[in-house]
XYZ file of N, CA, C and O in Angstrom:
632
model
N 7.133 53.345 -43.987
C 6.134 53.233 -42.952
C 5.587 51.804 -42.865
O 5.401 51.265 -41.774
N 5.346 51.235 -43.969
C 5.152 49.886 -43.808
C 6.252 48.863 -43.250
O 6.196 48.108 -42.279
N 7.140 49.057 -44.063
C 8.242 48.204 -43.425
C 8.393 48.496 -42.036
O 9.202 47.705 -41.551
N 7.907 49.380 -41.116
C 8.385 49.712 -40.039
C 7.113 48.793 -39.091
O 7.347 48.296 -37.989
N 5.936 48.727 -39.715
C 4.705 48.325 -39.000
C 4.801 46.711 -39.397
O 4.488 45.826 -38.601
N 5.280 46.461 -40.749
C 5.463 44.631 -40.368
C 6.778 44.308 -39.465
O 7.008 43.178 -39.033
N 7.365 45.100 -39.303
C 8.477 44.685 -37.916
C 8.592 45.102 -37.160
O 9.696 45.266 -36.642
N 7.297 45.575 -36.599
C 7.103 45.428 -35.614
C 6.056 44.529 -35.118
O 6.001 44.193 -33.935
N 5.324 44.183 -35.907
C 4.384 42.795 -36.077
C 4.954 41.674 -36.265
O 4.506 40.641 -35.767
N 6.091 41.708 -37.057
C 6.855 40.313 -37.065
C 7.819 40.414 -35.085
O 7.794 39.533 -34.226
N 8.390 41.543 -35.022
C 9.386 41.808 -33.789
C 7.842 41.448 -32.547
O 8.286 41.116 -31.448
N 6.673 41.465 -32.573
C 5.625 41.026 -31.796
C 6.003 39.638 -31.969
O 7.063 39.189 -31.535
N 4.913 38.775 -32.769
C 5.103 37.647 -33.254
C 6.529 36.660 -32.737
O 6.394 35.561 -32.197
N 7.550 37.148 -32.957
C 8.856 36.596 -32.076
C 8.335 36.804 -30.777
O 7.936 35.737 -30.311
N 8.159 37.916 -29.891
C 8.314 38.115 -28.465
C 6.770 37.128 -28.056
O 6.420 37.497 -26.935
N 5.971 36.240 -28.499
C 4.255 35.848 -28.311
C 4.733 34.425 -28.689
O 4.233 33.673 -27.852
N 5.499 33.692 -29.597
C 5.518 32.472 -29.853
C 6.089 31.501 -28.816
O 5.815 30.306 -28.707
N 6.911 32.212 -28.092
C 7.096 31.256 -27.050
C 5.885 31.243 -25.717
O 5.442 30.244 -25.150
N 5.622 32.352 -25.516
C 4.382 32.191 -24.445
C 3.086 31.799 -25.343
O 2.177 31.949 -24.526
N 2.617 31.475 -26.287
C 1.504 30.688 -27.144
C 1.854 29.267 -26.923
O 0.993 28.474 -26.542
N 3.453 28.795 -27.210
C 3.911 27.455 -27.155
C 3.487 26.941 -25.491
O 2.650 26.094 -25.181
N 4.535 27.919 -24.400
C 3.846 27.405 -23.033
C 2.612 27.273 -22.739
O 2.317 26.548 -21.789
N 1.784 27.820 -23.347
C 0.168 27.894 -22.940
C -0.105 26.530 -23.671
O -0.677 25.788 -22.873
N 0.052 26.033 -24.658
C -0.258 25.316 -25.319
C 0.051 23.613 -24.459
O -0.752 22.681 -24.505
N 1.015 23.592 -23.938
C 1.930 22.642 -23.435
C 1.230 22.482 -21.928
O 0.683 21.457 -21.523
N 1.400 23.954 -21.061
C 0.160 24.043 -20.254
C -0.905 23.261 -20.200
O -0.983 22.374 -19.351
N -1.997 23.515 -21.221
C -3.190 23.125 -21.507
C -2.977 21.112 -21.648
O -3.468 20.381 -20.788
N -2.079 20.478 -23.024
C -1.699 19.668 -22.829
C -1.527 19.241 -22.106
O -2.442 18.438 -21.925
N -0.332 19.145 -20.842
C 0.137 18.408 -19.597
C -1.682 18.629 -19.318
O -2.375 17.671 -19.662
N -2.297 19.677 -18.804
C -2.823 19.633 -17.488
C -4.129 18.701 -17.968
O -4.880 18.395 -17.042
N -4.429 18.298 -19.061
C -5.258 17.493 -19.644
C -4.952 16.445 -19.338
O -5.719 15.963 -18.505
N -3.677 15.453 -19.801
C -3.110 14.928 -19.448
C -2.787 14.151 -17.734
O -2.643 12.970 -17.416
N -2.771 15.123 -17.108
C -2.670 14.805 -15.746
C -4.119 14.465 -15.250
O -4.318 13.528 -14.478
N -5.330 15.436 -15.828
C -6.283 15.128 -15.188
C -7.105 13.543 -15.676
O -7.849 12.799 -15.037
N -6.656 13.485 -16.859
C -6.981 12.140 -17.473
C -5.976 10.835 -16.200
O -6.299 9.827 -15.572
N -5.407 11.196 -16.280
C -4.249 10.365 -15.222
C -5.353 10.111 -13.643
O -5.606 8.971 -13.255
N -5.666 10.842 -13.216
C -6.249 11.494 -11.678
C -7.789 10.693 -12.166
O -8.419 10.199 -11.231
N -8.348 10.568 -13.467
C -9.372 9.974 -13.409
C -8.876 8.899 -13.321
O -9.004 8.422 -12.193
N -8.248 8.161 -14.162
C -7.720 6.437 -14.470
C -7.158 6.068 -12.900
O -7.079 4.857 -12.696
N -6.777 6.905 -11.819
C -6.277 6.844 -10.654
C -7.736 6.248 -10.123
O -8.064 5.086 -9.881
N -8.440 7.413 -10.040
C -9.648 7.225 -8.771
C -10.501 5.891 -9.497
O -10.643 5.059 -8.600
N -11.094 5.403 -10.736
C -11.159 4.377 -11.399
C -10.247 3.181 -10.760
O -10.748 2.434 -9.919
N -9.022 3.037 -11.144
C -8.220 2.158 -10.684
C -8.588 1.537 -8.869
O -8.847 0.369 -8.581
N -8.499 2.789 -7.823
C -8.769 2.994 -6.944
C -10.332 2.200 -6.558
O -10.234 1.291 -5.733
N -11.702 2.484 -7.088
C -12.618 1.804 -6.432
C -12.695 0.270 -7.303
O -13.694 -0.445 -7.231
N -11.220 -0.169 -8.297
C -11.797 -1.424 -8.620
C -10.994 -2.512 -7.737
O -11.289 -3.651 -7.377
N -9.761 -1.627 -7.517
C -9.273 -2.196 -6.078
C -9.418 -2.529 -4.915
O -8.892 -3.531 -4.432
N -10.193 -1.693 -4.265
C -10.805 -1.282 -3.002
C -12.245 -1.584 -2.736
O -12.592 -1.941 -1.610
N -13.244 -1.438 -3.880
C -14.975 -1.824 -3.774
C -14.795 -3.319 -4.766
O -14.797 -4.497 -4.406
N -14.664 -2.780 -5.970
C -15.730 -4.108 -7.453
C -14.703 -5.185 -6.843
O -15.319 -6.041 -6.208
N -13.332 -5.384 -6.854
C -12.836 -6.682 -7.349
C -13.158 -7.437 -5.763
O -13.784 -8.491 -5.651
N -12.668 -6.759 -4.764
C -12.876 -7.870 -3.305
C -14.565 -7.786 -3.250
O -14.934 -8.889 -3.653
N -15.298 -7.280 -3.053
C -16.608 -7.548 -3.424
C -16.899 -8.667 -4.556
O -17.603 -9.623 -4.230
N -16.524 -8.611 -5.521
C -16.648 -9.837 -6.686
C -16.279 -10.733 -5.875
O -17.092 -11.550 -5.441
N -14.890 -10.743 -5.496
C -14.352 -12.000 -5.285
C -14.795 -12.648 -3.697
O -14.207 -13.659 -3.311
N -15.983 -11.927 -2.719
C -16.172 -12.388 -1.931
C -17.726 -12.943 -2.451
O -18.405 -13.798 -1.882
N -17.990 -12.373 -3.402
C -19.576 -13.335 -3.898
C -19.471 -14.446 -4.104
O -20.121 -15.396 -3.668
N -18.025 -14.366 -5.292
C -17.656 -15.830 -5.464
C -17.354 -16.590 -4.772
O -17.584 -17.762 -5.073
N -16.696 -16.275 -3.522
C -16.289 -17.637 -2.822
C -17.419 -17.565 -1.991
O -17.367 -18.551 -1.255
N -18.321 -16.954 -1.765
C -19.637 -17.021 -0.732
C -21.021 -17.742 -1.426
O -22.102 -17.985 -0.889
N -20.525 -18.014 -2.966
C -21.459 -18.394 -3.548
C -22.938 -17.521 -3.595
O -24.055 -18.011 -3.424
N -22.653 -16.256 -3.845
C -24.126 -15.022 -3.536
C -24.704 -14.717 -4.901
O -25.745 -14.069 -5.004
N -23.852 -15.309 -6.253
C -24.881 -15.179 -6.995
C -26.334 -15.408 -7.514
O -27.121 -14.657 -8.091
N -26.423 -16.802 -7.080
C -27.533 -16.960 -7.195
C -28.612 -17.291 -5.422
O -29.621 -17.991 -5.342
N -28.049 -16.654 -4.465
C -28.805 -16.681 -2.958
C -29.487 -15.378 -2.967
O -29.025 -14.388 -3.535
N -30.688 -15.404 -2.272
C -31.895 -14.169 -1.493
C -30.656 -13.891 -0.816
O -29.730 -14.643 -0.509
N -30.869 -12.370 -0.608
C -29.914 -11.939 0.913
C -30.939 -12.484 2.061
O -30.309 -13.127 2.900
N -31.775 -12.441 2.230
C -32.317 -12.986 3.476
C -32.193 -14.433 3.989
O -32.389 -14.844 5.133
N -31.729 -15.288 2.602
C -31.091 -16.439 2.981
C -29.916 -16.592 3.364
O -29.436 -17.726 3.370
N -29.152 -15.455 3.785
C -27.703 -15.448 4.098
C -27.901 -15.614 5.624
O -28.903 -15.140 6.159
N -26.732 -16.441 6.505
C -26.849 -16.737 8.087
C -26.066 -15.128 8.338
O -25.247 -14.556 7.619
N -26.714 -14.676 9.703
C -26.564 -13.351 9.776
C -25.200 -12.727 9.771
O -24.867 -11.560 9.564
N -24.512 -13.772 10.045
C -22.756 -12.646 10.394
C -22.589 -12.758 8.871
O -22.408 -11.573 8.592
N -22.550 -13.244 8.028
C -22.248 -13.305 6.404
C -23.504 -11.728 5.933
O -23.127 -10.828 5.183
N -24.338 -11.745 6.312
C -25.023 -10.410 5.828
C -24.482 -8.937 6.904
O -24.583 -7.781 6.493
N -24.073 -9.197 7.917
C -23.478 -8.342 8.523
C -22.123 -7.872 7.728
O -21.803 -6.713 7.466
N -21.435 -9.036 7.425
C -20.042 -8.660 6.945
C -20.218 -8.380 5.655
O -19.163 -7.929 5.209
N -21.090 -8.437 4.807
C -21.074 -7.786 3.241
C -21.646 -6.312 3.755
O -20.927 -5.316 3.687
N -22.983 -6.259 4.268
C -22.980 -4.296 4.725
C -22.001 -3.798 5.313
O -21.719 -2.620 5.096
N -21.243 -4.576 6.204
C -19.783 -3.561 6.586
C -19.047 -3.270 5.879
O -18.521 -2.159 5.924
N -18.744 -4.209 4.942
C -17.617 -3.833 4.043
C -18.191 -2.741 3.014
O -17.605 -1.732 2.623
N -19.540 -3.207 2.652
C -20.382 -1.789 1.703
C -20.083 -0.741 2.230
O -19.327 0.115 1.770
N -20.799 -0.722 3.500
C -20.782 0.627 4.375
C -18.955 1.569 4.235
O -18.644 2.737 4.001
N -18.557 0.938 4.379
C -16.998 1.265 4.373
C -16.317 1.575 3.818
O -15.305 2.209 4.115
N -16.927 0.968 2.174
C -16.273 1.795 0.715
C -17.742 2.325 -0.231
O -17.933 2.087 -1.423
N -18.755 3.172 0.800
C -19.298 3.148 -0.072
C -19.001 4.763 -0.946
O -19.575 5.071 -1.991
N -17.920 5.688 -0.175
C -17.187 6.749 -0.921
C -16.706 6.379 -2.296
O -16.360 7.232 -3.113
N -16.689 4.991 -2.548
C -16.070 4.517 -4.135
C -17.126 4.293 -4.679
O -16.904 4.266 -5.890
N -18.294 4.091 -4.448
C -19.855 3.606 -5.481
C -19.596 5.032 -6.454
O -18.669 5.835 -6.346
N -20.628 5.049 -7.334
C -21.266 5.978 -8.428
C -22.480 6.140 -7.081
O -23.011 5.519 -6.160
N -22.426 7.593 -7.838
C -23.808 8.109 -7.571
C -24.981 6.966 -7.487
O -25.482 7.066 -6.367
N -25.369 6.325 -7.943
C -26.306 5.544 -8.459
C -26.761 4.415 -7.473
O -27.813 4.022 -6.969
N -25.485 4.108 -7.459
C -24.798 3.042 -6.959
C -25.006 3.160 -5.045
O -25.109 2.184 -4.303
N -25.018 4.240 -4.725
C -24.863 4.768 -3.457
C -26.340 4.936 -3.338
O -26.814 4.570 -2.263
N -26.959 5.298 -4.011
C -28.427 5.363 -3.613
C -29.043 4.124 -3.992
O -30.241 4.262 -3.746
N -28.891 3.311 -4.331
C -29.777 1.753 -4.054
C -28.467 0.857 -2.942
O -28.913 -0.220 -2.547
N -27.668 1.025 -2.664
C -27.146 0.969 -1.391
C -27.725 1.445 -0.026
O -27.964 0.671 0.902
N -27.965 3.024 0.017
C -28.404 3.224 0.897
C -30.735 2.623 0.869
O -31.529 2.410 1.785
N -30.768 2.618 0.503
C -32.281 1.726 0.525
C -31.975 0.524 0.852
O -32.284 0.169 1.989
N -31.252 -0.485 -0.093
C -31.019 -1.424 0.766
C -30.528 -1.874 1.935
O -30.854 -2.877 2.570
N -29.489 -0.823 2.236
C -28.931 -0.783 3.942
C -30.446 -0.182 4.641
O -30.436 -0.415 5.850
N -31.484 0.387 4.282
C -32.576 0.786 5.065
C -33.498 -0.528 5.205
O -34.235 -0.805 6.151
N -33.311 -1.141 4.229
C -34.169 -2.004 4.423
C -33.381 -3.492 5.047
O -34.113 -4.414 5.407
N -32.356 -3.591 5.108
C -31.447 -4.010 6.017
C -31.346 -4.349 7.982
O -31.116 -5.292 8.739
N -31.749 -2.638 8.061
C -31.806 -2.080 8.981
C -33.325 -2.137 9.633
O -33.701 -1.988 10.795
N -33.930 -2.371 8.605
C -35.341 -2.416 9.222
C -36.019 -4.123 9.098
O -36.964 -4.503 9.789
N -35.428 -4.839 8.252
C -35.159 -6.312 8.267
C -34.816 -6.749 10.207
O -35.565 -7.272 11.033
N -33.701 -6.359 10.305
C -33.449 -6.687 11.562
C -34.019 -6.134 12.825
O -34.176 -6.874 13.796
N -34.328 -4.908 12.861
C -35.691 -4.533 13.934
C -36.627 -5.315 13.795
O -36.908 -5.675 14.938
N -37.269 -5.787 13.111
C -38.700 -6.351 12.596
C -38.622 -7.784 12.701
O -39.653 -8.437 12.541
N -37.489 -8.378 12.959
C -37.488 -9.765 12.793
C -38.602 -10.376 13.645
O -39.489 -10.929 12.994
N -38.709 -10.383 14.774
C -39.733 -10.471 15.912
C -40.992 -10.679 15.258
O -41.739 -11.654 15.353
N -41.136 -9.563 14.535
C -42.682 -9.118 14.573
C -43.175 -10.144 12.965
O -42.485 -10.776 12.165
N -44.430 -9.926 13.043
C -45.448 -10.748 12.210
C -45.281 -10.112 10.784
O -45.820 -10.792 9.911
N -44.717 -9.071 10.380
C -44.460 -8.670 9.234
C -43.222 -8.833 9.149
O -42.689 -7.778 8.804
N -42.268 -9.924 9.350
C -41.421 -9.976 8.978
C -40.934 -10.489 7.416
O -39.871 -10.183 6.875
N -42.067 -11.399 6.819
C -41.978 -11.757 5.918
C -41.687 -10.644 4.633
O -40.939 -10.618 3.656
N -42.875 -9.619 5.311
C -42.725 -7.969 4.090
C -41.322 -7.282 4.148
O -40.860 -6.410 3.412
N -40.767 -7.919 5.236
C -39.564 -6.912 5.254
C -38.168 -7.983 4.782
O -36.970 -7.722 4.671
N -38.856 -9.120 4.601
C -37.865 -10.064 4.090
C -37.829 -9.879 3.016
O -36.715 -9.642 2.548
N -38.879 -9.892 2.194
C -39.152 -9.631 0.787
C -38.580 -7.949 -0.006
O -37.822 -7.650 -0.929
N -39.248 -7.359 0.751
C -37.962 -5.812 0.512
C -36.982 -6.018 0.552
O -36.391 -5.636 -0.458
N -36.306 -6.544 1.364
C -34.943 -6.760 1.679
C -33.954 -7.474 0.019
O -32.955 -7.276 -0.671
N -35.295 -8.460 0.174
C -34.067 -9.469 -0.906
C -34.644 -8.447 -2.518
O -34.177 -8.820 -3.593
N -35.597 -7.269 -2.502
C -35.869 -6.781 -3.591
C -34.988 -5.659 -3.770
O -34.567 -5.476 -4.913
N -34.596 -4.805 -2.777
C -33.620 -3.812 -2.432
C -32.141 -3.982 -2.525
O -31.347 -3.095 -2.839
N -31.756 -5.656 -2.111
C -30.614 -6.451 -2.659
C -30.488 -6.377 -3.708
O -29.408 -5.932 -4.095
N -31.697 -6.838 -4.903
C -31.181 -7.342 -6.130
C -31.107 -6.297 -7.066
O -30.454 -6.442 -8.099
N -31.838 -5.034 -6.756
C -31.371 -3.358 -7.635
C -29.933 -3.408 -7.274
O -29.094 -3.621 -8.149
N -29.518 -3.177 -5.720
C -28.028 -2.741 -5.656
C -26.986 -3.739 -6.235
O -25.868 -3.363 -6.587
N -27.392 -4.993 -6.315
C -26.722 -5.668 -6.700
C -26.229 -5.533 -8.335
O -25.085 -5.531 -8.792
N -27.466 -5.428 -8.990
C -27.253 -5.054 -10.834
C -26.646 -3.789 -10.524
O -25.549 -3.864 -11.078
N -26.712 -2.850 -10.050
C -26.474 -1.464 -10.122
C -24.913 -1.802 -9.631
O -24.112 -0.971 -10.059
N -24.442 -2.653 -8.976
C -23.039 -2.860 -8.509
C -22.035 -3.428 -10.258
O -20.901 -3.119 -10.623
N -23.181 -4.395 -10.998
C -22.554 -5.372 -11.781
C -22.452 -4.010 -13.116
O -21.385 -3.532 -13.502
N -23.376 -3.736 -13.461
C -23.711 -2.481 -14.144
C -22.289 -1.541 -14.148
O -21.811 -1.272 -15.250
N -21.587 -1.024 -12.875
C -21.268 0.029 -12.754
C -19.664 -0.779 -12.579
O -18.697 -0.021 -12.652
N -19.430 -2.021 -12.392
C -18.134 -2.728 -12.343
C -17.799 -2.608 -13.610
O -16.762 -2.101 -14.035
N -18.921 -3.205 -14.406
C -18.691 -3.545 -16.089
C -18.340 -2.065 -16.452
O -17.245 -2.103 -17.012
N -18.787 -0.801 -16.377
C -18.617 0.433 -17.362
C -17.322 0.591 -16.521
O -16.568 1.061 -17.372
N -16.628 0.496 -15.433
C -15.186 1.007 -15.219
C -14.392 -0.097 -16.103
O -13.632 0.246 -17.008
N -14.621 -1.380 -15.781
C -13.775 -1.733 -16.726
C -13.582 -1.873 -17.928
O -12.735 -2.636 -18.392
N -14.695 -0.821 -18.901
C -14.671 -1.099 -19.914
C -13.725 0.543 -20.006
O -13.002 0.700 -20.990
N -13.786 1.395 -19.206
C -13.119 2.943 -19.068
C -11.169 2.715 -18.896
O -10.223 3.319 -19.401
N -11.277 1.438 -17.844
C -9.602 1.034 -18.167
C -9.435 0.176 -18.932
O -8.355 -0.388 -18.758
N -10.135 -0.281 -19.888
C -9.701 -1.328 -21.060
C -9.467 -2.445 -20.432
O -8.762 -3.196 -21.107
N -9.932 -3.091 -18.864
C -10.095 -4.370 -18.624
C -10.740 -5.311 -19.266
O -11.686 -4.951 -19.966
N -10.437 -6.583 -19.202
C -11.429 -7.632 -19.335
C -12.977 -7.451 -18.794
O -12.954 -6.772 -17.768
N -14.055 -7.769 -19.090
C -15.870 -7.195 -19.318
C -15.549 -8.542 -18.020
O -14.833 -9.489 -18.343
N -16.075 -8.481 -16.791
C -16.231 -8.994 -15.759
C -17.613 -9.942 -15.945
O -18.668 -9.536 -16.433
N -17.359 -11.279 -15.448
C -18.312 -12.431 -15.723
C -19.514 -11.559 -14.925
O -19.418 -10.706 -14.042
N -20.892 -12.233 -15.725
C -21.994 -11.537 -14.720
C -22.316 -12.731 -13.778
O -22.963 -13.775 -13.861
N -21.467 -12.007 -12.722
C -21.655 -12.483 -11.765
C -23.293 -13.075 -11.096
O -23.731 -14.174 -10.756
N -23.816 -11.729 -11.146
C -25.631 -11.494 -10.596
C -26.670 -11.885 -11.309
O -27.817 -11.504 -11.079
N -26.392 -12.558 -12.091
C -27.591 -12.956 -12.967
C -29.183 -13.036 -12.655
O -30.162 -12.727 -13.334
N -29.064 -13.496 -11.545
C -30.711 -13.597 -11.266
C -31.123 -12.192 -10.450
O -32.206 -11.983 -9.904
N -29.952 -11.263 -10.512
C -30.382 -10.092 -9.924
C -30.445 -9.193 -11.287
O -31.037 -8.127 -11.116
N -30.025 -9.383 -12.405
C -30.226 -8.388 -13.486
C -31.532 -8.882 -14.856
O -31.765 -8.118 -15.792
């Protein structure tokens, strides 16, 4: 009676080791892939947002300028291009974006008027959060793909 109940526990055991192995391999790959799909979408906003953004500060010389000292088509063309990838920001990142595009937006209604100075001053204060929050959030992806730690660019904004 025993011998009959360990073989059929061992005759189990055979028919379970190969579907334990696929599950196992399963689990593996699909870990695997999703680690892949992160290093993708990573890869993706340092392509598309951090590096041409970096590299248009630098040649625009914006590290150390007020945004309100920028001549207007140069502040037009950095919110367009924001506006345009801002599906690649962090969370974080997207919300001192959108304040500063408000205060952007309300910079340029207001120019006219006698409080323009208050809305100049928001402006270049609403700049310099999104701006660290940009340098901030460049530096932790590339420290996630094992890039080189990106010069701080923003200094007088962090």
């Amino acid at each position: 009676m025993l011998t009959a109940i360990s073989n059929n526990i061992f005759e189990l055991l055979k028919l379970s080791i190969p579907s334990i192995f696929a599950i196992i391999l399963f689990l593996l790959s699909s870990k695997r892939v999703s680690a892949e799909t992160r290093k993708s979408k990573f890869q993706e906003r340092i392509n598309k947002l951090y590096v041409p953004f970096y590299q248009f500060c630098i040649t625009h010389h914006l590290g150390n300028k007020e945004f309100n000292s920028l001549n207007g088509t140069l502040q037009k063309e950095i919110m367009d291009f924001l506006l345009e990838n801002v599906y690649l920001m962090s969370t974080s990142c997207q919300a001192t974006f959108i304040t500063c595009y408000n205060s952007y937006s309300d910079y340029g209604i207001n120019s006219p008027y006698s409080n323009y100075d208050e809305f100049a001053i928001q402006l270049n204060l609403d700049f310099s959060d999104f701006m660290a929050t940009m340098q901030t959030d460049y530096m932790h992806i590339c420290k996630k793909l094992k890039l080189p730690k990106p010069q701080n660019l923003f200094l007088p904004y962090l």
